[in-house]
Amino acid sequence: MVSPAPSEIYQQSAGNMVSGQVIHEHVYDRLRDALISGQLAPGRPISVRRLAAQFDVSAMPAREAIRRLVAVGALEMTETRRVMIANMTEEKLKQIQRARLALEPQLGEAVLEAIGTQPRQLAKLIKVLVKVDAELDDAIRQGDLPGYARTNSEFHFTLYRASGAHVIISLVESLWLQYGPHMRQIVGRLGTDCLVDDQHKEIIAALEAKDAEALVNAIAADIHIGMDTLNVGDDPVIEAKAS
Amino acid sequence: MVSPAPSEIYQQSAGNMVSGQVIHEHVYDRLRDALISGQLAPGRPISVRRLAAQFDVSAMPAREAIRRLVAVGALEMTETRRVMIANMTEEKLKQIQRARLALEPQLGEAVLEAIGTQPRQLAKLIKVLVKVDAELDDAIRQGDLPGYARTNSEFHFTLYRASGAHVIISLVESLWLQYGPHMRQIVGRLGTDCLVDDQHKEIIAALEAKDAEALVNAIAADIHIGMDTLNVGDDPVIEAKAS
DNA sequence: TGCACTATTTCGTGATCACAAGATTTTGCT
DNA sequence: AGCAAAATCTTGTGATCACGAAATAGTGCA
């Protein structure tokens, strides 16, 4: 089975084992990135065999990757066990926002608790964040939507990972995975102009000042800006693009 | 239904689905219940073949169940991809508590938002909660630890499910799955006496009064009682119990 | 008795097939 | 042309085998 058929969405299919990663983990990571960067439209069906063909792997790793993503709520399973990118509802969006507001500011606090007293690590983190934020501005200027989404998540999770709070981080990641496809739909409709008002500069400033309260507020504000203004559209525009 | 020619190659083609549930979901549910009710000790290894043998199924459903549980953090995977019940650390426990405090009180609020204006549904919920709470008291009196853990989770999730906030509920469930095995260890060491002080009566009273603030406080207090007093023990006491 | 080395077992992963049921396309009749 | 029935394709699930690596048991030497 030497089917080339590479997908323009998932970059690069697997060889056998890359960087200590097993095949199904590679598939999972690519799929997760595609979801977080909004490259998969809600309603899009995901099948084991099709996914396997797209990655030029056997069915097994595709199955495992899909199973994991369904488990964390990133993919939705119908009553007939078909799998697809979940459609967003107003209710779900509300819950995702509530959960993000409940968890992510706490991660900011946890970052200061973890490395607030270690100037070197804090400085290094800030340096990375400034760099990522610059890339983010580039992506916005160029109207590169997937690039924006990917870089935005990199900014946030770089910050969050510095807290070392892996348990909470994985909860947050599951929320981002659920939100990703929908965000792309909305921003794609409104244009990247609606993205310029993020609170990343304020987040960085609060880190530099080691001001936990300001940090919490900035993160919460960033979540509000990203989700309040971006309401659910009434036309889901289910665009199932096969193969 | 006319049974078609049975295959001699595949032994159980007939009994694949039980009550609309597919085999791997059945295995998952059983394993999840065992985790939440604390019947699996931290450190216990879980292997595909052994689990399959215990449930008298093939390896495939066991694999899928394990994969899902690893995905939600209920099981831990070593660097050599061995799977086991996660060991608790003080840091992890702290994160679980923070996340629970951030999410579960909100679910209480959401319950009042959802059915606070529908007296019949609210009354029905309260009735169920009272019944479950009575069972809980029985379990405590009899020193039935798994029964306590199972009934306690039933109390909380019966309440939470009334909110309809499935997104947040699944996050909370993942936290309970991580906490279950450790709780059992701790309570098993301290005895069930440390459990009598839960806030369930206060939760029910707050529901009856439709007092969101009191409800939030009661849920938070219940979490504190369940987790503050129960610190991490230093001796893991690995004990294997098959099901 | 203690310890290094080897043999055996156990394990996760990947591959491939069978099967039933859902989904889709084609066909056939009015 | 319209619509229902039938044939075909697709899909998730389960079963089973192969393979290499990790873990355990076993052995022999000191």
Coordinates of C-alpha atoms (C1' of nucleotides) in Angstrom, one line a residue, chain B residues 10-12 22-24 58 80, chain D residues 13-16 18-19 22-23:
Chain B
Y10 CA -14.8 -16.0 15.6
Q11 CA -16.2 -17.4 18.7
Q12 CA -18.4 -14.7 20.1
V22 CA -19.9 -2.2 23.1
I23 CA -17.4 -4.4 24.9
H24 CA -14.6 -1.8 25.4
S58 CA -9.9 -10.3 23.9
T80 CA 8.6 2.4 28.8
Chain D
dT13 C1' -15.5 -3.1 16.6
dG14 C1' -13.3 -7.4 17.8
dA15 C1' -9.9 -11.1 17.2
dT16 C1' -5.5 -12.7 16.3
dA18 C1' 4.3 -11.0 14.8
dC19 C1' 8.0 -8.4 16.6
dA22 C1' 11.5 -4.5 28.8
dA23 C1' 11.0 -7.1 33.1

